[in-house]
C-alpha positions as a printed NumPy array, in Angstrom:
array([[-10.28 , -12.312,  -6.984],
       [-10.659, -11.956, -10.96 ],
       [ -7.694, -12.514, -12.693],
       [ -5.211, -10.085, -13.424],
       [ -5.001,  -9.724, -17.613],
       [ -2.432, -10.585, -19.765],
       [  0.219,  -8.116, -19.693],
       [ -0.378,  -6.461, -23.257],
       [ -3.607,  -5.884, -22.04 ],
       [ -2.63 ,  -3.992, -18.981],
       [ -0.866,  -0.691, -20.782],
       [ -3.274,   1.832, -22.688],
       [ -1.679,   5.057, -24.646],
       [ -0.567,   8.141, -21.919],
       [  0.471,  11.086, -23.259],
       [  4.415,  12.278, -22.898],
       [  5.103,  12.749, -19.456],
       [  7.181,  15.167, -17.242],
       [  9.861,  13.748, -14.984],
       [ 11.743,  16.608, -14.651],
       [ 10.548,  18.073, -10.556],
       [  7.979,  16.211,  -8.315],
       [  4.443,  18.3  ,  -7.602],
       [  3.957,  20.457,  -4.475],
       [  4.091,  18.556,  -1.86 ],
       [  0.83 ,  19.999,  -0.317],
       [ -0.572,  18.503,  -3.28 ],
       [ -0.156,  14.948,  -2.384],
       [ -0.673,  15.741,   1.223],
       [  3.222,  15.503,   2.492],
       [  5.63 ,  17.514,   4.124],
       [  8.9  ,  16.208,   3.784],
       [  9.923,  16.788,  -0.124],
       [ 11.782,  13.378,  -0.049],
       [  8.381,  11.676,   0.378],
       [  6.66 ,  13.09 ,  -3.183],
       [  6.825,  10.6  ,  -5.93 ],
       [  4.669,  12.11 ,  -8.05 ],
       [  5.939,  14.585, -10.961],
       [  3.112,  15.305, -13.694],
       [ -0.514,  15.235, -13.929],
       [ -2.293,  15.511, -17.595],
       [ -6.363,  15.531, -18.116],
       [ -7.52 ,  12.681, -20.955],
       [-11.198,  12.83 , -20.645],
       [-13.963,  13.726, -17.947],
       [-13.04 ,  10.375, -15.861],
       [ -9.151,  10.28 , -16.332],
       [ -6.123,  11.246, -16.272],
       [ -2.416,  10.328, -16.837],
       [  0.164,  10.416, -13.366],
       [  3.918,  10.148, -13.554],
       [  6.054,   9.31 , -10.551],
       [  9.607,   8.915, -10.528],
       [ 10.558,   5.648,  -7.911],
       [ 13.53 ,   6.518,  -6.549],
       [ 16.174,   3.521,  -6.993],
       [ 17.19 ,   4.123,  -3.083],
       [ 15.145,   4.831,   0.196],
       [ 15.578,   4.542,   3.567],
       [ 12.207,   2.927,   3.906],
       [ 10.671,   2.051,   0.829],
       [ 14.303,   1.033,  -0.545],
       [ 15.231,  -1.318,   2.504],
       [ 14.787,  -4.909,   1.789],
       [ 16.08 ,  -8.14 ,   1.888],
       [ 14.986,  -9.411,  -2.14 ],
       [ 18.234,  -9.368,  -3.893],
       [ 18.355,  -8.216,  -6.791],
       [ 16.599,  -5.307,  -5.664],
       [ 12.837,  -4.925,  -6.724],
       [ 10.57 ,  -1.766,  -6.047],
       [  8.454,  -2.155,  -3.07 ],
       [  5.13 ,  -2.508,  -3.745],
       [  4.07 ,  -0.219,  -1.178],
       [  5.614,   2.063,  -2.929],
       [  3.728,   1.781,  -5.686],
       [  0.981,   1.733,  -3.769],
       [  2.414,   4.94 ,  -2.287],
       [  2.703,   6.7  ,  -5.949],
       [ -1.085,   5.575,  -6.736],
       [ -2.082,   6.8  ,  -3.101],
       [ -0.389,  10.218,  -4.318],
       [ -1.858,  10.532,  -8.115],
       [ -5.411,   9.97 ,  -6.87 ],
       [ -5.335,  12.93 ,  -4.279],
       [ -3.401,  15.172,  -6.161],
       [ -6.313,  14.313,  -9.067],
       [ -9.054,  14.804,  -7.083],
       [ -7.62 ,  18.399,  -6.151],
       [ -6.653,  19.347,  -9.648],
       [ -9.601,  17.673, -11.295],
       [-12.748,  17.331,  -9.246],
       [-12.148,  20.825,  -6.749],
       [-11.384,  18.747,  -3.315],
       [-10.521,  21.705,  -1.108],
       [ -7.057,  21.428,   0.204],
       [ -8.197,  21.807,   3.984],
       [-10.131,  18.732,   3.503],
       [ -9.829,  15.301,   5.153],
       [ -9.43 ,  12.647,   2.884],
       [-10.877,   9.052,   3.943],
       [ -8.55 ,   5.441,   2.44 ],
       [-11.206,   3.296,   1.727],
       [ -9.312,   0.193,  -0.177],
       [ -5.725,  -0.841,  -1.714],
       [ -5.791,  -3.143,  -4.386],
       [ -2.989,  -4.214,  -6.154],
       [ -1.538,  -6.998,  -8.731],
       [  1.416,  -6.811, -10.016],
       [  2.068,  -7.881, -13.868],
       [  6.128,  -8.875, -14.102],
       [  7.722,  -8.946, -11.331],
       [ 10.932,  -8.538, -13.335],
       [  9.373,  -4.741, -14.265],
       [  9.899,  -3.771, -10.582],
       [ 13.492,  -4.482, -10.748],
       [ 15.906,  -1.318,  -9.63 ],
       [ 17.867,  -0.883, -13.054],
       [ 20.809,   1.987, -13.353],
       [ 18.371,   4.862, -13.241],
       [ 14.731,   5.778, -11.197],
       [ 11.873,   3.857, -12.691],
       [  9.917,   6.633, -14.328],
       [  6.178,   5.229, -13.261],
       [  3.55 ,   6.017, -15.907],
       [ -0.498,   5.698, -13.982],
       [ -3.784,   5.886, -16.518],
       [ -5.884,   6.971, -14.141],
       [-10.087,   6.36 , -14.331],
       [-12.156,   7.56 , -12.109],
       [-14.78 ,   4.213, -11.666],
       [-17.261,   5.945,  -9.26 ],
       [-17.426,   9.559,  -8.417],
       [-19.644,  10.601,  -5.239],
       [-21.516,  13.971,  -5.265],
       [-23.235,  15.371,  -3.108],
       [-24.894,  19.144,  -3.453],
       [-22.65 ,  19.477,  -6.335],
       [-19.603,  18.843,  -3.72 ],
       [-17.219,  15.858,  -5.247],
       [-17.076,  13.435,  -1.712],
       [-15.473,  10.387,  -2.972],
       [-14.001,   8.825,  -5.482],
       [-12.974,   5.284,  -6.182],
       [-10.22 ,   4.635,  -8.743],
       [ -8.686,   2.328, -11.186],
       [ -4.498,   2.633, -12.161],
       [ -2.94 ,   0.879, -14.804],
       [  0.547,   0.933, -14.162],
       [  3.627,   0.793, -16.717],
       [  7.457,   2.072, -17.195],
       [  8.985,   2.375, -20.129],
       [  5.911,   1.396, -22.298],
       [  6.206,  -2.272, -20.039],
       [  3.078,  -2.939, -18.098],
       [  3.959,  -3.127, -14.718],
       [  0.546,  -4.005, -13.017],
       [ -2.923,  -2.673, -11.955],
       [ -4.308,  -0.558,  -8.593],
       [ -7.138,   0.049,  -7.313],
       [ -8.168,   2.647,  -4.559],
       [-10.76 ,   4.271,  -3.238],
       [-10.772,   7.678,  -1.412],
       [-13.551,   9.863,   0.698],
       [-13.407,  13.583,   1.411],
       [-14.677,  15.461,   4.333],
       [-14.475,  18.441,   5.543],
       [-12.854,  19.366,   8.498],
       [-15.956,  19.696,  10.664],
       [-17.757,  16.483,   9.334],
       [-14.491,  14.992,   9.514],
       [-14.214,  15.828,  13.36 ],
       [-17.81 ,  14.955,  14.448],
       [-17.287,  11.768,  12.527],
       [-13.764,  11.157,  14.622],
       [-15.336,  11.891,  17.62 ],
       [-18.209,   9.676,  17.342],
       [-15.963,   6.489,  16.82 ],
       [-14.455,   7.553,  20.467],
       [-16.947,   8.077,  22.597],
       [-16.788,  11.892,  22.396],
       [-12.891,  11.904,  23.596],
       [-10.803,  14.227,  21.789],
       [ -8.341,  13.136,  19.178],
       [ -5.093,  12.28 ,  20.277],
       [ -1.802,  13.395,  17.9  ],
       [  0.702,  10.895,  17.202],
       [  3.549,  14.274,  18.043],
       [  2.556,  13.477,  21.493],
       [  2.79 ,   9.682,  21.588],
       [  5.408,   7.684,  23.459],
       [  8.306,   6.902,  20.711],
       [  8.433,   2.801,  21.763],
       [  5.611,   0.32 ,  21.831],
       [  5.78 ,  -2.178,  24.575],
       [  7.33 ,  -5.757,  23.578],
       [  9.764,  -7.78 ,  21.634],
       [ 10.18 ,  -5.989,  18.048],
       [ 10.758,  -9.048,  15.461],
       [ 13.705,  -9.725,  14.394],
       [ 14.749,  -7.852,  10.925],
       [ 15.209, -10.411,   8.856],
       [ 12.287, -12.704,   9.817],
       [ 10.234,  -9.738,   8.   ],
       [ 12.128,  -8.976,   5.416],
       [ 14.22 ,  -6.333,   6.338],
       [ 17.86 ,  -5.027,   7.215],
       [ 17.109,  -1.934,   9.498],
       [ 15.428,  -2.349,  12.777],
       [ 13.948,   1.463,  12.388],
       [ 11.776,  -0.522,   9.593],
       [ 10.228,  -3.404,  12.289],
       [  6.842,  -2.601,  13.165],
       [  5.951,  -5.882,  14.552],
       [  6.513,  -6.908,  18.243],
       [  5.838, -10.065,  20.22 ],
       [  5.591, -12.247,  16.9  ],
       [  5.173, -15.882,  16.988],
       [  3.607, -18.099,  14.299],
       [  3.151, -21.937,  14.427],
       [  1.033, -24.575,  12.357],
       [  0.355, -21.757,   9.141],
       [ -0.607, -18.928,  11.577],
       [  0.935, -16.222,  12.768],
       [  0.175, -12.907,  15.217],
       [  1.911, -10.034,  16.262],
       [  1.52 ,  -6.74 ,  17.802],
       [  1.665,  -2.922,  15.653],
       [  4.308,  -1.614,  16.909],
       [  2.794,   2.114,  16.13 ],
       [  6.014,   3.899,  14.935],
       [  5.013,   7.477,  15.615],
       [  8.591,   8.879,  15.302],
       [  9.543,   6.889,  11.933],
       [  9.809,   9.78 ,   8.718],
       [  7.882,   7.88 ,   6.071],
       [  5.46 ,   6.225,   8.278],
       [  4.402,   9.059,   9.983],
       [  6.064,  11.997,   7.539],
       [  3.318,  14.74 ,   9.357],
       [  1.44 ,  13.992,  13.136],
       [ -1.495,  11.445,  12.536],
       [ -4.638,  11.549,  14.648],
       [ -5.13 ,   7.765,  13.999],
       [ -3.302,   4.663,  12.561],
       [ -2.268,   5.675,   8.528],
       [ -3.975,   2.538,   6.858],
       [ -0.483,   2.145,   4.717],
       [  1.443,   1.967,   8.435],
       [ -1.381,  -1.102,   9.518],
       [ -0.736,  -2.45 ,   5.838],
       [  3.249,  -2.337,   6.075],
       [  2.116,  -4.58 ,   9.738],
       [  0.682,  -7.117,   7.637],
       [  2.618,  -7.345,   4.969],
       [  5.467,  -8.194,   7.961],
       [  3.573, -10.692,   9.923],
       [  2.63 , -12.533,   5.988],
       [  6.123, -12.58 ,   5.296],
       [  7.265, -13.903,   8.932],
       [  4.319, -16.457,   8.966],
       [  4.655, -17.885,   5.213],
       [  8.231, -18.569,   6.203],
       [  7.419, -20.957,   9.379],
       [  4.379, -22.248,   7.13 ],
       [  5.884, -22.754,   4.122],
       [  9.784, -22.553,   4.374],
       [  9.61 , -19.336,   1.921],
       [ 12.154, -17.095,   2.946],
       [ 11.467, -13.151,   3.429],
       [ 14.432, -12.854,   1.379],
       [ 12.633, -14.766,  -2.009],
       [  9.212, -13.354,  -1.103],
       [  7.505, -10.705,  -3.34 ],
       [  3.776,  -9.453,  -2.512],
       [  2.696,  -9.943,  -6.106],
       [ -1.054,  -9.05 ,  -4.76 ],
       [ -2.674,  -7.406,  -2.115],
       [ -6.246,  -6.749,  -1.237],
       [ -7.422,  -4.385,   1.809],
       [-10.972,  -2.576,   2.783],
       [-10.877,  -0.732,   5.878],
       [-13.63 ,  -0.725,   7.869],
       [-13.049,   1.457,  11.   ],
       [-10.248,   3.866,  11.827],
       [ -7.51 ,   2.373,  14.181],
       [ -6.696,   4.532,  16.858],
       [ -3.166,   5.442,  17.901],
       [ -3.338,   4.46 ,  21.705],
       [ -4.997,   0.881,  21.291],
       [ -2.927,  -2.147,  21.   ],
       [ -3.402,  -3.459,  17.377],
       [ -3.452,  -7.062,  16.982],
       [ -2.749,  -8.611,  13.736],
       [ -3.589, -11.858,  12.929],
       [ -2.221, -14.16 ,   9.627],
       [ -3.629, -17.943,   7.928],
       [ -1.492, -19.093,   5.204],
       [ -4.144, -20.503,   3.107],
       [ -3.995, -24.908,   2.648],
       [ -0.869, -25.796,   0.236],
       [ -3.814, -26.888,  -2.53 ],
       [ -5.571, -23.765,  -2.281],
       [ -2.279, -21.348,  -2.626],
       [ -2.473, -20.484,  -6.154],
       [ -6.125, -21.134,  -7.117],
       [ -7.031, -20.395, -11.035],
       [ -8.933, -16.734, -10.034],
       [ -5.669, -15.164,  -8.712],
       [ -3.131, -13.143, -10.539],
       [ -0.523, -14.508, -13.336],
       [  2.558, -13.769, -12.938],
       [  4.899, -13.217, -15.382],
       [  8.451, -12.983, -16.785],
       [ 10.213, -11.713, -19.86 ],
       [  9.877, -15.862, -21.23 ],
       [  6.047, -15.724, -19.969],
       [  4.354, -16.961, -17.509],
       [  5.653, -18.713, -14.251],
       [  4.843, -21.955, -13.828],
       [  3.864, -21.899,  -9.728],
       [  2.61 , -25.252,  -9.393],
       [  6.349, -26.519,  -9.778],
       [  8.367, -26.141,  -6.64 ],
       [ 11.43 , -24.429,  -6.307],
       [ 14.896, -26.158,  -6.071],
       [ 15.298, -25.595,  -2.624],
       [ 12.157, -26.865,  -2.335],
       [ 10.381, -24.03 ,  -0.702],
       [  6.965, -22.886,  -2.526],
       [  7.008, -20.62 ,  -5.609],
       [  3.689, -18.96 ,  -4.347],
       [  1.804, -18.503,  -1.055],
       [ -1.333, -17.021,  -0.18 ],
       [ -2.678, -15.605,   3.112],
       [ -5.204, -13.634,   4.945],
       [ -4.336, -10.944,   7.405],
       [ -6.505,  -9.248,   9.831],
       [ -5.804,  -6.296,  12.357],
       [ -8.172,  -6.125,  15.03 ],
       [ -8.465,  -3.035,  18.182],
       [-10.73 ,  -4.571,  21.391],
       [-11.694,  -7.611,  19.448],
       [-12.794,  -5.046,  16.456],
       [-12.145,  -5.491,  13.216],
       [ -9.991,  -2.659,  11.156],
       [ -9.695,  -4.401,   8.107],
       [ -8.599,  -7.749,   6.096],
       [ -6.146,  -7.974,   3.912],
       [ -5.434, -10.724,   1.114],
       [ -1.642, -11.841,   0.044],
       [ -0.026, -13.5  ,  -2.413],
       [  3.587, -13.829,  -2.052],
       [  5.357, -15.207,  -5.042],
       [  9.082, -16.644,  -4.734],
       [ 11.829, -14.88 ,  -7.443],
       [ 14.715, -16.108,  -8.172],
       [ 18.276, -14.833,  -7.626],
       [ 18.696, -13.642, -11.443]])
């Protein structure tokens, strides 16, 4: 992983941006209004753009975690990148609204953790978005990867990267169909609303709510961990329209559960002090809605858990210093590897760091 830059290095000039109403929601590919972030789009130059999103300071599932004081979830971040960069490749590049659109990668490092912190008022989320590669095909845009700085308030607030394919709706079934044998695509409407097993207990994974658990059977000894998806068809964020496969931010939420639950009975962190200060996903196949979904997690040797490449983090008196332990004694940075797996095939691999904050 190349390092993440120094923070005054992470915020170039946006324009003025509106805050005032979120976009249509068919914009960003949502149909509960409660579920669009994003509020303003503005051209800069053939490759980018400028985003605003407005993080709301409370949500039933983005806003439900243990971390006191409150910090905004990086998936939901994640969430308000996810939304710029299809709502930009509509505006921008003349992606067809009936289209399918493909997740091809997540990356994310956060700057200052102390940037994410849920003030008085909704962070107002400013995105300089570049479009990196651009895929064309008989002048038809087809993908798009991206780059996002991220800042609020003029503070950087950290970098994203993702990457997004288009299809449409007839290459998108053929191409379906052929990763299932021919058999027709299932609708997560008409899925059963449990998942066999033992869901994990809330606060092993950092949450409050058990309507937020979406691991079952967990168990983790000697710095591993694995768990089932529990595939929560019936949950309003997680699956805010029917799905005909696993949403790679629901499989992502999965592992960013079983790395909290296994860096606790690896390294004594608590879900409670854990941030995911980085996170780095490719998916490789689609994960299908009736197959159990295995996920797998290795916290990474003790040595090897904050090795020079990775990200920097930093507060408002500069960097931490993570090679110092806390006072409790637990780590002040862990890093892990996640993989989810269908019939001993992979999905995708995802890469963790979770970085200890303090109670102030």
């Amino acid at each position: 992983m190349p390092p993440i830059p120094a923070p005054a290095a992470l915020t170039r000039e946006v324009p003025k941006l509106d805050y005032s109403r979120t976009v249509d929601r068919c914009l960003v590919h949502r149909d509960a209004l409660g579920e669009v972030f994003l509020t303003d789009l503005r051209p800069l130059d053939d490759d980018t753009y400028a985003a605003a999103a407005q993080l709301p300071r409370s949500h039933a599932y983005y806003g439900e975690h243990l971390l006191r004081p409150s910090r905004y979830d990086p998936l939901l971040l994640l969430e308000a990148c996810r939304q710029a960069a299809i709502a930009g490749a509509h505006r921008f590049w003349g992606v067809a609204e009936e289209e399918k659109f493909i997740l091809t990668h997540l990356r994310l490092r956060l700057a200052d953790p102390v940037a994410v912190l849920v003030g008085s008022s909704p962070l107002p989320l400013a995105m300089r978005v570049t479009a990196l590669r651009r895929k064309v095909r008989d002048g038809r845009t087809t993908g798009v990867d991206y780059d996002i700085d991220l800042s609020a308030h003029g503070r950087p607030v950290g970098r994203a990267e993702t990457g997004l394919r288009f299809k449409t709706p007839t290459d998108y079934l053929a191409l379906r169909l052929s990763h299932r044998d021919g058999r027709a695509l299932p609708s997560s409407a008409e899925l059963p609303r449990t998942t066999p097993g033992t869901p994990a207990a809330p606060h092993l994974v950092g949450r409050t709510s058990p309507d937020n658990v979406v691991l079952v059977n967990a168990l983790a000894a000697g710095g591993r961990g694995r768990a089932l998806l529990r595939t929560p068809v019936d949950h309003p964020s997680m699956f805010d329209h029917p799905q005909d496969h696993l949403p790679g931010m629901v499989i992502t939420e999965g592992a960013r559960q079983l790395a909290l639950f296994t860096a606790h009975e690896a390294r004594g962190l608590s879900p409670a002090k854990a941030l995911p200060t980085t996170l780095d996903v490719r998916f490789e196949r689609f994960g299908e809605l009736e197959e159990d979904t295995l996920l797998t997690a290795t916290a990474e040797p003790a040595a090897s858990a904050a090795p020079a490449e990775t990200a920097v983090s930093y507060t408002q008196a500069g960097p931490l210093d993570l090679d110092e332990p806390a006072a409790d004694g637990s780590p002040e940075r862990v890093a892990l590897r996640v993989e989810a797996r269908q019939r001993d095939e992979r999905l995708c691999t995802f890469a963790f760091t979770l970085t200890r904050v303090s109670d102030q």
